[in-house]
Coordinates of C-alpha atoms in Angstrom, one line a residue:
Chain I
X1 CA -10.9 -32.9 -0.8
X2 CA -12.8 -31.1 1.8
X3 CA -16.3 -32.1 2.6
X4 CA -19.2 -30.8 4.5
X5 CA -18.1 -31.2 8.1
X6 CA -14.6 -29.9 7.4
X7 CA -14.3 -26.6 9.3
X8 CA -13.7 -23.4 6.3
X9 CA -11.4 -21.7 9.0
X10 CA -10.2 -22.7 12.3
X11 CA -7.4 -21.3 14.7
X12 CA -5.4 -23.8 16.1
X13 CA -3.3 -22.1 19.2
X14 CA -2.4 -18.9 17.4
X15 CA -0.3 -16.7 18.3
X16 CA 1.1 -13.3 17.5
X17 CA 3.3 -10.6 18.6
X18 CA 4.3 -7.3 17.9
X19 CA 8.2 -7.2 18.4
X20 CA 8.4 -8.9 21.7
X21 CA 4.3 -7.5 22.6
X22 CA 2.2 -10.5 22.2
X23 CA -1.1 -9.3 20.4
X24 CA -2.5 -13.2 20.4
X25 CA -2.5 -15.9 23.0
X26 CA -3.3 -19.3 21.9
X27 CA -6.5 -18.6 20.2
X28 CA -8.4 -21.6 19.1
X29 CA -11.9 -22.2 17.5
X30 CA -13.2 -24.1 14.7
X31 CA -16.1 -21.9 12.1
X32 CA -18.0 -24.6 9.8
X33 CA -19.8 -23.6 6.6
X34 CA -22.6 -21.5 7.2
X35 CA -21.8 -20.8 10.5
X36 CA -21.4 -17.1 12.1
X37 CA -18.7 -16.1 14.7
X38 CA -18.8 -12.7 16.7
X39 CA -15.4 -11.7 17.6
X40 CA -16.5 -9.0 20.8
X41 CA -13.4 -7.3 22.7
X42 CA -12.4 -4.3 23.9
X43 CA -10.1 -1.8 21.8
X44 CA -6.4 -3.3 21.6
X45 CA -7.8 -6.8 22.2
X46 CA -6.5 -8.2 19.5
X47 CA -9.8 -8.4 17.0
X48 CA -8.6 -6.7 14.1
X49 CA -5.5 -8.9 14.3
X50 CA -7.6 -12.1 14.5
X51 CA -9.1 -11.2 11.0
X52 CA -5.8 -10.0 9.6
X53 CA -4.2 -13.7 10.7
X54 CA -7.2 -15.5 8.8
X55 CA -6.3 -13.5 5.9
X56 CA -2.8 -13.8 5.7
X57 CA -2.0 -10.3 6.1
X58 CA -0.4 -11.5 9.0
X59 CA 1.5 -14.3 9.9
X60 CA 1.0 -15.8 13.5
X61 CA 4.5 -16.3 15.7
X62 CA 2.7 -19.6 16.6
X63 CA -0.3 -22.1 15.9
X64 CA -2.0 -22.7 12.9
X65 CA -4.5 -21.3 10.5
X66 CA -6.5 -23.9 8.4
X67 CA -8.8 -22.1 5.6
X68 CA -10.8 -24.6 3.7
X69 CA -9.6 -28.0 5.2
X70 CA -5.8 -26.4 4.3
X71 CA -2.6 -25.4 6.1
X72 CA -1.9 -22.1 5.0
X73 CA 0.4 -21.2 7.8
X74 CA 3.6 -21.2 6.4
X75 CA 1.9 -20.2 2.4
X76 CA 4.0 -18.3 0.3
X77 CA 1.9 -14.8 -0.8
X78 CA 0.9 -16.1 -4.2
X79 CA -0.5 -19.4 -2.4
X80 CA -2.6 -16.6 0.0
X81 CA -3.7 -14.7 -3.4
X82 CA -5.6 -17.8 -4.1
X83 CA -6.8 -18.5 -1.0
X84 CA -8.1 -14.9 -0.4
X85 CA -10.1 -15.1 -3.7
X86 CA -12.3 -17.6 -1.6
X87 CA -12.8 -15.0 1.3
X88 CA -14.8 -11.7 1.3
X89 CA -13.3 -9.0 3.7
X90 CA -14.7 -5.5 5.1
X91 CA -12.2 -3.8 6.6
X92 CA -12.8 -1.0 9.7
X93 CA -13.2 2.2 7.3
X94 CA -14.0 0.2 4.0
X95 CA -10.3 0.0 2.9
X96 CA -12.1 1.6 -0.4
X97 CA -9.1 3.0 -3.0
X98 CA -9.9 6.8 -2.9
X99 CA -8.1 7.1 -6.5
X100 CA -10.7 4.7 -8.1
X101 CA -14.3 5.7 -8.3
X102 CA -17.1 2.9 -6.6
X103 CA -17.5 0.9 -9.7
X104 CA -13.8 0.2 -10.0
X105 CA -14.0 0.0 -6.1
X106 CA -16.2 -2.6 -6.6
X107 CA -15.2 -4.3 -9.6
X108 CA -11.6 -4.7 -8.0
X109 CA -11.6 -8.2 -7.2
X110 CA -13.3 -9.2 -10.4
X111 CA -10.3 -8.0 -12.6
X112 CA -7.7 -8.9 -10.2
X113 CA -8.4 -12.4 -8.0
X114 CA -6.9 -15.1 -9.3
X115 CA -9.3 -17.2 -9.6
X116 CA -11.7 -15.2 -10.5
X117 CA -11.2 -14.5 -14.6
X118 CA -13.6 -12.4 -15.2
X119 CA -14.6 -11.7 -18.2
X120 CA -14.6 -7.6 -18.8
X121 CA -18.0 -7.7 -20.5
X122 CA -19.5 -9.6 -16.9
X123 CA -17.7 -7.0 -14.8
X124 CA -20.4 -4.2 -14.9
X125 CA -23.5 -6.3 -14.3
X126 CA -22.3 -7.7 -11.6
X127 CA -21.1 -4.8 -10.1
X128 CA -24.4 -3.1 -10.6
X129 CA -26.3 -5.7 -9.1
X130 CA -23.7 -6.0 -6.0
X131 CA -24.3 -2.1 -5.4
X132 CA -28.6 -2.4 -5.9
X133 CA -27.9 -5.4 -3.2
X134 CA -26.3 -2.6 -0.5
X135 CA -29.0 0.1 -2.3
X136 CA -26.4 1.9 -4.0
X137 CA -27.2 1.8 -7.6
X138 CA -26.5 5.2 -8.1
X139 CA -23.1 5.8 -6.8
X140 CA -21.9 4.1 -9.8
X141 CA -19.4 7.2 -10.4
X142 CA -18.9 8.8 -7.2
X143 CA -15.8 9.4 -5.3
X144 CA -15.2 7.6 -1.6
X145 CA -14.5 11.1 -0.7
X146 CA -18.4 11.8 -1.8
X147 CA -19.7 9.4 0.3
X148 CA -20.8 9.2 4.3
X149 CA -19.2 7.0 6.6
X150 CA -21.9 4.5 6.3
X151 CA -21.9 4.8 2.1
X152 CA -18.4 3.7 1.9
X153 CA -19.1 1.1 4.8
X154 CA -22.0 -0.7 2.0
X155 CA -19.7 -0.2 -1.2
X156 CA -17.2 -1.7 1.2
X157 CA -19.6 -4.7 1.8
X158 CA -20.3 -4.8 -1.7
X159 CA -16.6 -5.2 -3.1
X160 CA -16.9 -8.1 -0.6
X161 CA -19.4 -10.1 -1.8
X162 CA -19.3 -9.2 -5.2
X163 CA -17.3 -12.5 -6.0
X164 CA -19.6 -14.3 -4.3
X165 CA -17.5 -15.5 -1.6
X166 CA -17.8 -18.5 0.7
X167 CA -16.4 -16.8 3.8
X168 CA -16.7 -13.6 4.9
X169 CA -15.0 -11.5 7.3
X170 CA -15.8 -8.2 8.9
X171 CA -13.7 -5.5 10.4
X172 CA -15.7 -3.8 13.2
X173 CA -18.4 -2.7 10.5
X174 CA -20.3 -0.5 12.7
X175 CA -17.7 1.6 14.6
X176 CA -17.9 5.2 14.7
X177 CA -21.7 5.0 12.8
X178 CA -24.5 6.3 14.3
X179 CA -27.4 3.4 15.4
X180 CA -29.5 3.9 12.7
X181 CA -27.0 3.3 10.2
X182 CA -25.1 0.1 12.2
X183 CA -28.5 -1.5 12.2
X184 CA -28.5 -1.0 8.0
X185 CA -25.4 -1.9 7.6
X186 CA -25.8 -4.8 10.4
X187 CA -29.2 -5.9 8.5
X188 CA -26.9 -6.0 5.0
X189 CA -24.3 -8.2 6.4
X190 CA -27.1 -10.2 7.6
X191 CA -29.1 -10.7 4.3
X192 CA -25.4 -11.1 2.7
X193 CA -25.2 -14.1 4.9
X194 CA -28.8 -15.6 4.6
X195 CA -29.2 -15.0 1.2
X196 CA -25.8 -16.7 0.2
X197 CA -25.5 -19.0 3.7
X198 CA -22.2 -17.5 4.1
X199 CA -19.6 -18.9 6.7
X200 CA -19.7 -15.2 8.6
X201 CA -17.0 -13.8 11.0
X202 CA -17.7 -10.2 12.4
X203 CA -15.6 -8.4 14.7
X204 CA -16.9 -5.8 16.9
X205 CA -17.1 -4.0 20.5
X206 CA -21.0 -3.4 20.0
X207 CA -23.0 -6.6 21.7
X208 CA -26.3 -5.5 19.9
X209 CA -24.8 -6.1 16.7
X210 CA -24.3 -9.8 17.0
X211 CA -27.6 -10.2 18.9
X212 CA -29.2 -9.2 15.4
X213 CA -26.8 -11.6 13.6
X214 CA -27.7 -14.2 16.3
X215 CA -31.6 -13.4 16.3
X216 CA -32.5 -12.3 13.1
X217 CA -32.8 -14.4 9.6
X218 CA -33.1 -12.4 6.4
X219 CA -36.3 -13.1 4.8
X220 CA -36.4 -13.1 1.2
X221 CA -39.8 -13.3 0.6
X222 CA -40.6 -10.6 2.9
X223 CA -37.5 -8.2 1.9
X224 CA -36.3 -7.9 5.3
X225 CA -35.3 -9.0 8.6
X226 CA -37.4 -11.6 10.7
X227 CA -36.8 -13.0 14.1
X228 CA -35.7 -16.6 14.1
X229 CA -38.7 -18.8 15.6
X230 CA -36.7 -19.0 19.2
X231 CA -35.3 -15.6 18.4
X232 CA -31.7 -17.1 18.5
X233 CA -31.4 -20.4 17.8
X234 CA -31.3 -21.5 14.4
X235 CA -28.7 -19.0 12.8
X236 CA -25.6 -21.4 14.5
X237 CA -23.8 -18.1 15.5
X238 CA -21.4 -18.0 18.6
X239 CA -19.4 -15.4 20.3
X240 CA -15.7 -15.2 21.3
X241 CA -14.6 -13.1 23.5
X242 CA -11.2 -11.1 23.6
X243 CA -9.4 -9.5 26.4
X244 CA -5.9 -8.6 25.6
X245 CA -5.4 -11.4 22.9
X246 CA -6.3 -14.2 24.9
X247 CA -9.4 -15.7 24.2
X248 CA -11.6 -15.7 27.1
X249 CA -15.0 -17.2 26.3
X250 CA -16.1 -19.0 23.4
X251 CA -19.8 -20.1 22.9
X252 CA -23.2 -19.1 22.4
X253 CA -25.7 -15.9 22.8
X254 CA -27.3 -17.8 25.7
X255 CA -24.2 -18.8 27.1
X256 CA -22.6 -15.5 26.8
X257 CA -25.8 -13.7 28.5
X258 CA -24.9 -16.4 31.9
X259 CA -21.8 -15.5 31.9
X260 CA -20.6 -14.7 35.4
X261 CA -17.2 -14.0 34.0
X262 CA -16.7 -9.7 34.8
X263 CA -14.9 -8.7 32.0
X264 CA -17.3 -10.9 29.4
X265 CA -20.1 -9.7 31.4
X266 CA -19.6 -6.0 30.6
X267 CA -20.4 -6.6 26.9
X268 CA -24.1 -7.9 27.8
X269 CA -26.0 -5.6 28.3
X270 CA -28.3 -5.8 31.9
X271 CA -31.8 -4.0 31.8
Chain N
X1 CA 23.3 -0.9 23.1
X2 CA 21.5 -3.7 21.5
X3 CA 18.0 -1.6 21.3
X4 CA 19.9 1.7 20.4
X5 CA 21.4 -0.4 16.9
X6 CA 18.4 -3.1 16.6
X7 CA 16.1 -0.2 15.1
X8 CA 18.2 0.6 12.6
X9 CA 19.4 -2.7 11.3
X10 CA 15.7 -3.8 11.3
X11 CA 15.2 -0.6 9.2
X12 CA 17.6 -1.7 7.0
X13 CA 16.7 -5.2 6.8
X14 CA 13.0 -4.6 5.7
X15 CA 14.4 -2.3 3.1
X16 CA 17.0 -4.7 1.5
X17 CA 13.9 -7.2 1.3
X18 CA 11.6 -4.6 -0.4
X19 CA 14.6 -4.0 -2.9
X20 CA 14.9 -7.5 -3.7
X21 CA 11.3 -8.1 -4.0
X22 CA 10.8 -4.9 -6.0
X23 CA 14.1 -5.7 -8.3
X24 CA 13.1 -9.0 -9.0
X25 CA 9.3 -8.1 -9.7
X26 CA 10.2 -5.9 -12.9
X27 CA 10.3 -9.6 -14.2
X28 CA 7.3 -11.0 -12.8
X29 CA 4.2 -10.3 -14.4
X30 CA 1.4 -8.9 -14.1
X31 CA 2.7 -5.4 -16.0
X32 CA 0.2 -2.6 -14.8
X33 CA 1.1 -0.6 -17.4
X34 CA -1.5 2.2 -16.8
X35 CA 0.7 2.8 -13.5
X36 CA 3.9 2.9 -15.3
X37 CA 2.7 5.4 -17.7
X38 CA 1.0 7.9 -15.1
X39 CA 4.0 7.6 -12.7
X40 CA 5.9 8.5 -15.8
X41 CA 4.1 11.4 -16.8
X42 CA 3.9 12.4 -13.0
X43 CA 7.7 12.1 -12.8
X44 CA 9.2 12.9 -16.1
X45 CA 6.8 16.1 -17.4
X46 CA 5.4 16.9 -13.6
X47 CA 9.2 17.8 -12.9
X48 CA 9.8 19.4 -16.1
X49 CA 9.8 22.7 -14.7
X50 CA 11.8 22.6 -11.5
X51 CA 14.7 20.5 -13.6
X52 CA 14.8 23.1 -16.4
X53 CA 14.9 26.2 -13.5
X54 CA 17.8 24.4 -11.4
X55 CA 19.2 23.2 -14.3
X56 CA 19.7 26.9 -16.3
X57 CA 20.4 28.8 -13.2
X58 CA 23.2 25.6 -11.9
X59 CA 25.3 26.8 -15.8
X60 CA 24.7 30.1 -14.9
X61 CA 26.1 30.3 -11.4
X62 CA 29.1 28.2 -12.5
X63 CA 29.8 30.3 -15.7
X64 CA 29.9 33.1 -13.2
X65 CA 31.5 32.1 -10.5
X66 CA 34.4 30.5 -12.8
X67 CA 34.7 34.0 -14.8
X68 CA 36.3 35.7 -12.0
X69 CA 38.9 32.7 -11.2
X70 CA 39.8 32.4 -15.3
X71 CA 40.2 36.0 -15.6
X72 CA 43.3 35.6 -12.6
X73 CA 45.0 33.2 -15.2
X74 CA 43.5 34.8 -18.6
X75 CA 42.3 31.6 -19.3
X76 CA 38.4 33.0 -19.9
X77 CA 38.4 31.0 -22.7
X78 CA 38.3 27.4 -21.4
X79 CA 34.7 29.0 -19.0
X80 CA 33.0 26.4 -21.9
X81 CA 34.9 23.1 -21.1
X82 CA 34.6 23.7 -17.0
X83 CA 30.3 24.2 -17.5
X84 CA 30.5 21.2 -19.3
X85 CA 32.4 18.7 -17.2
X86 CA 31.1 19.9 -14.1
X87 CA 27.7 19.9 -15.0
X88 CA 27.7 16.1 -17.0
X89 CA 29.9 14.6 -14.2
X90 CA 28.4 16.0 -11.3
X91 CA 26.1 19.1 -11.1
X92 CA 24.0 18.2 -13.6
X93 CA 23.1 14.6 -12.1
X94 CA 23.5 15.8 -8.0
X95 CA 21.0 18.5 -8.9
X96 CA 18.6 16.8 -10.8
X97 CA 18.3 14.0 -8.2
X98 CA 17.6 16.5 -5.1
X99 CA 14.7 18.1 -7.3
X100 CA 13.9 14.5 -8.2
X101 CA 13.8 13.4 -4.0
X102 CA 12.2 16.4 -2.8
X103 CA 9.2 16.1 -5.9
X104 CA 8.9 12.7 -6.1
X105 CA 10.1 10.4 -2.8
X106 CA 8.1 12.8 -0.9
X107 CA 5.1 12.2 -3.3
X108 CA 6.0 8.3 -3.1
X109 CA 6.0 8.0 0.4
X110 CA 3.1 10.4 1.6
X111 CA 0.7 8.4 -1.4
X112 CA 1.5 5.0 -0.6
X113 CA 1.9 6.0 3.2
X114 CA -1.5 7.9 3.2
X115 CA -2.6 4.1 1.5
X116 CA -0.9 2.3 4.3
X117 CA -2.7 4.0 7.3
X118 CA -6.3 4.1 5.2
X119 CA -5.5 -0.2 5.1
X120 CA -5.8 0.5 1.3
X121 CA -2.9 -1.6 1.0
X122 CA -4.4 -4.3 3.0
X123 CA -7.3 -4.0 0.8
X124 CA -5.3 -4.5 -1.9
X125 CA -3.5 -8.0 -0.8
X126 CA -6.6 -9.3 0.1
X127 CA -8.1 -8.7 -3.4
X128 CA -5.6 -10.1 -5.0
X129 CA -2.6 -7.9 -5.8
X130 CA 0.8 -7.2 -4.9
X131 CA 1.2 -3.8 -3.9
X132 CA 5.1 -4.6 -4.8
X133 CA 4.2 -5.4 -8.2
X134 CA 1.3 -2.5 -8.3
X135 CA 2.5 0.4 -6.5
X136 CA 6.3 -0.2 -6.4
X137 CA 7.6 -1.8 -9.3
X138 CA 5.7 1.5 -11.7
X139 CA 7.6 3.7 -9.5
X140 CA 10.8 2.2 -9.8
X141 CA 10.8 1.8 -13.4
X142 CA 9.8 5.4 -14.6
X143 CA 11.9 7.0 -12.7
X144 CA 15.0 4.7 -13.6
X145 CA 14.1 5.4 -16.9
X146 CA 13.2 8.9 -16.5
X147 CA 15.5 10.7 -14.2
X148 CA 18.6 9.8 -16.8
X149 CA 16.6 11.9 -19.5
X150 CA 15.8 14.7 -16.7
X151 CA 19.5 14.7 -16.4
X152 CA 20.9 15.2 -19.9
X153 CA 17.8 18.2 -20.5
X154 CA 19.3 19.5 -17.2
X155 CA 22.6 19.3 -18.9
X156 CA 22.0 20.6 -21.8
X157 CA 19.9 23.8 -20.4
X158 CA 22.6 24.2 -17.6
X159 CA 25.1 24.6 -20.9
X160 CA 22.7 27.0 -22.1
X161 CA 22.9 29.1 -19.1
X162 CA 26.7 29.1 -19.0
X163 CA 27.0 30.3 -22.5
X164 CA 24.4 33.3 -21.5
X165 CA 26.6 34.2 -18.7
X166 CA 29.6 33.9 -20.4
X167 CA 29.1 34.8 -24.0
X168 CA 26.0 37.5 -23.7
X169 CA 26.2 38.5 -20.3
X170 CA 30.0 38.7 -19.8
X171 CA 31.4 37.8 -23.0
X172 CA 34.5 36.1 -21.9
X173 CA 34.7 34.0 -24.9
X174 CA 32.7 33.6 -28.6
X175 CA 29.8 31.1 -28.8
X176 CA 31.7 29.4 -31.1
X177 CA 34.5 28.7 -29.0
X178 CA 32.4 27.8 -26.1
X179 CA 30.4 25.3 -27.6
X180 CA 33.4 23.8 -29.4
X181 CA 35.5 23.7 -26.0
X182 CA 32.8 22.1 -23.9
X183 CA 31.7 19.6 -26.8
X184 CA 35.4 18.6 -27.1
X185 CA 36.3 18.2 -23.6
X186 CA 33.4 15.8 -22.7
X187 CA 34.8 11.9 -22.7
X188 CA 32.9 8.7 -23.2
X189 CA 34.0 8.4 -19.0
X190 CA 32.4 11.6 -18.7
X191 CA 29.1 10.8 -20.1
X192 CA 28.9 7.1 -18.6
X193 CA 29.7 8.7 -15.1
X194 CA 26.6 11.6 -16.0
X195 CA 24.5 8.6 -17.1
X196 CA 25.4 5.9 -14.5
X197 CA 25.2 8.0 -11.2
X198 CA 21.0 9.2 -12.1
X199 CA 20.5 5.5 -12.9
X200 CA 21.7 4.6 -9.2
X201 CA 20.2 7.8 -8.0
X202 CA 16.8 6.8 -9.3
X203 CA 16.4 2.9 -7.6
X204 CA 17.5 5.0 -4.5
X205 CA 14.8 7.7 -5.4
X206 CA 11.9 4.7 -5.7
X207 CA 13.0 2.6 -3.2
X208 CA 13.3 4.6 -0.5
X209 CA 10.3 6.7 -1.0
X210 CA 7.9 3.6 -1.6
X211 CA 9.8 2.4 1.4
X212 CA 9.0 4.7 4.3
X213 CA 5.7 4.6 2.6
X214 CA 4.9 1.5 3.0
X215 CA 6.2 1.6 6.8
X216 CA 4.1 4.7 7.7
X217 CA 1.9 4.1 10.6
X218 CA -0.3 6.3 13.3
X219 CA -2.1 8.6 11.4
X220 CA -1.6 11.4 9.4
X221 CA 1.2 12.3 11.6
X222 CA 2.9 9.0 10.6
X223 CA 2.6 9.7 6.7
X224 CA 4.4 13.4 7.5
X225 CA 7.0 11.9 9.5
X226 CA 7.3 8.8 6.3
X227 CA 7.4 12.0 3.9
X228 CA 10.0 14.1 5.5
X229 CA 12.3 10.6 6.1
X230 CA 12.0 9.8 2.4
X231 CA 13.3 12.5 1.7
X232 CA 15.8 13.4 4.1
X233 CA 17.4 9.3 3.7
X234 CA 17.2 10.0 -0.3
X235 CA 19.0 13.5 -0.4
X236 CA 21.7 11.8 2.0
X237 CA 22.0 8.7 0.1
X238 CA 22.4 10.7 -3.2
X239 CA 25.6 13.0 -2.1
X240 CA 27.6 9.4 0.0
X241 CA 26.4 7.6 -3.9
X242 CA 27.7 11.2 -6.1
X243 CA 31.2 10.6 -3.8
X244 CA 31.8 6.6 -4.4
X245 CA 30.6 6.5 -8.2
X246 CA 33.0 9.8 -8.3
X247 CA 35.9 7.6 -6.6
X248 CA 34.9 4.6 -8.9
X249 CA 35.6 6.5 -12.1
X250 CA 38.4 8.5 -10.6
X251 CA 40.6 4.8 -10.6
X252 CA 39.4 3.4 -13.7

């Protein structure tokens, strides 16, 4: 039985490959409960496959995954069903079904997970109250098709925690939005993570958005974000750093500012 | 040489291992049975029209092509029994099928393509369902149970458009005697070949078009190019199967 201490998902020299293009190079970390992870790379480093290889959608050509103190390498698909019923996922566009409107959208994993059992009288509340918790009570009967990029980016995020997940994992959540909407939709994952202490992985190309992840706790009382008391500190996030699938700094905000490395250096921004 | 054929045969191999996994998951449950019954009204009454047309102008064009050839023996008579067979054994299932691939792989492969590049289907394995079971297995069932009753309402309005031809239009022979002759002439071997072949022609149908849809990749480009292969590997596959069914029944 896992306790504590035992790492909810950690790469252990994984490897994948396209054909005979490798994707991955030995990537190995270790991501404990409660702790956050920004994945930061450039495009076709090899992020998106990194999530993708902790879900299961794809199977690494070497290494190991462990998810919850278990193998699940070599898991059969049903074994993964079970496993991914545990894990909350964003993906780059929001993934959202465009033939199902946002409360079936959202109330997707509830019917289907495994685990989950749902009963179909607890379905609607809780999807109600994971839409007011990404401020989109209304949308209720809307399209994806209705919605702006950053809309189906928050009914994305709230499909994902809507089970109440103990990990979650996001997909570049911020790319192609303007700033003021990556900074709400930053600040959600944020207060998804706080509120719930979440094990958090986020991949992205934007530095800014794990420096809020990294800096910023969710306040409750206050109903928003506050700086953490030495403005990084406390919220146990690191960084990982991708350039083409190998992994090329590991460690945290502080640590990734010193950097003399040039290609890790590029993703800090100098004033 | 090796990468010229390694393409292909990997082609091939991912779709023998979606037709395993989709032939053995119409007994694995869950049964989304809201799926089956749309695909099947998408499939069986959203081709209504097109198998109805094709099917009433096939009878027609063979009662009328046939009427000149009979009148060189005198044997006008018989234009009945040779709209029948040809249209149960063959024209009837060939005909239906195309209508079936162009309609419906197409549709297959450019909706669950259009799913594939969006990462709907991503989405859906990592909430917890197999987009075999979900999105292919529906598919293959209606139109394995669908396309055989397209075919016989083919049939049948193909018949009715031979006896037009050839009884109103041209009257080479009585209605009486028409429907007689071609009832008559129609064997059990006859109808199990007109049955069996839109059975096979349907797994084809599904499989293929859920196939290229789930390979699609780059774009909207991608699910056009997924589309017009569906299609194109359907139609082919449906003419090589209407040949060695043919030959099958031929010997027995």
């Amino acid at each position: 039985m896992p306790d504590a201490q035992t790492p909810q998902l950690a790469f252990h020299n994984v490897s994948f490959a396209f054909d005979e293009t490798p994707v991955l190079r030995n990537v190995s970390f270790e991501l404990s409960s409660g702790e956050t992870l920004i994945v930061l790379g450039a495009a076709g480093s090899g992020k998106t496959v990194l999530l993708k290889t902790a879900l299961g959608l794809l199977r690494p050509t070497q290494g190991r995954v462990v998810l919850f103190g278990a193998d699940v390498t070599a898991g059969s698909e049903r074994e993964w069903f079970d496993i991914r019923s545990r894990i909350g996922v964003l993906f780059q566009e929001g993934g959202l079904f465009d033939s199902l409107d946002v409360a079936d959208n959202v109330a997707y994993p509830l019917r289907n997970q495994p685990l989950r059992q749902c009963p179909e009288e607890q379905v609607l509340p809780k999807v109600e109250e994971s839409l007011k918790f990404v401020d989109l009570g209304h949308t209720l009967d809307k399209y994806p098709s209705e919605l702006s990029g950053g809309m189906r980016r928050r009914v994305g995020i709230a499909r994902a925690i809507v089970t109440q997940p103990e990990l979650m994992l996001y997909d570049s959540p911020t790319a192609g939005l303007d700033p003021i909407t990556a900074n709400i939709i930053v600040a959600l994952i944020t207060k998804g993570r706080d509120v719930r202490n979440a094990t958090t992985v986020m991949v992205t190309h934007r530095f800014q958005d794990g420096e809020i992840l990294a800096g910023f706790r969710y306040d409750t009382a206050a109903g928003g974000l506050g700086l953490t008391p030495d403005h990084r500190g406390d919220t146990q996030t690191r960084f990982l750093v991708l350039r083409e699938g190998e992994m090329v700094f590991l460690g945290t905000q502080a640590e990734l500012e010193a950097s003399q490395d040039s290609y890790v250096s590029k993703f800090v921004p100098h004033t | 040489m090796f990468e010229l054929i390694k393409r292909p045969i990997l082609t091939f191999q991912g779709f023998v291992l979606l037709s395993v996994r989709a032939l053995r998951g119409i007994f694995q449950k869950p049964y989304y049975w809201d799926d089956l019954f749309l695909q099947m009204d998408s499939l069986g009454i959203g081709s209504l029209p097109v198998v109805i047309l094709t099917g009433f102008f096939a009878g027609c064009i063979m009662a009328l092509q046939m009427a000149r050839a009979l009148q060189t023996y005198g044997a006008t008579s018989q234009v009945g029994q040779l709209v029948a067979i040809t249209l149960v054994r063959e024209m009837g299932p060939v005909l239906t099928a195309l209508m079936v691939a162009g309609r419906n792989a197409s549709g297959m492969a450019s909706e669950l393509g259009s799913m594939k590049v969006t990462e709907q289907i991503d989405a859906m394995r990592a909430l917890g369902t197999d987009p075999i079971l979900k999105l292919v297995k529906p598919r293959l069932i209606a139109t394995a149970i669908l396309l055989p009753l397209l075919t016989i309402l083919a049939d049948f309005i193909g018949m009715i458009g031979g006896w037009m031809v050839s009884c109103v239009m041209l009257s080479l022979t009585t209605s009486a005697h028409y429907w007689n002759t071609a009832w008559r002439i129609l064997e059990y071997n006859d109808l199990a070949q007109g049955l069996i072949k839109p059975f096979v022609f349907a797994i084809v149908i599904a499989l293929v078009g859920c196939f290229y849809g789930m390979e699609a990749k780059g774009g909207t480009q991608g699910v056009g190019l997924a589309t017009t292969r569906a299609v194109v590997v359907a139609s082919v596959w449906i003419v090589v199967l209407t040949f060695i069914i043919g030959r099958v029944f031929v010997s027995l």
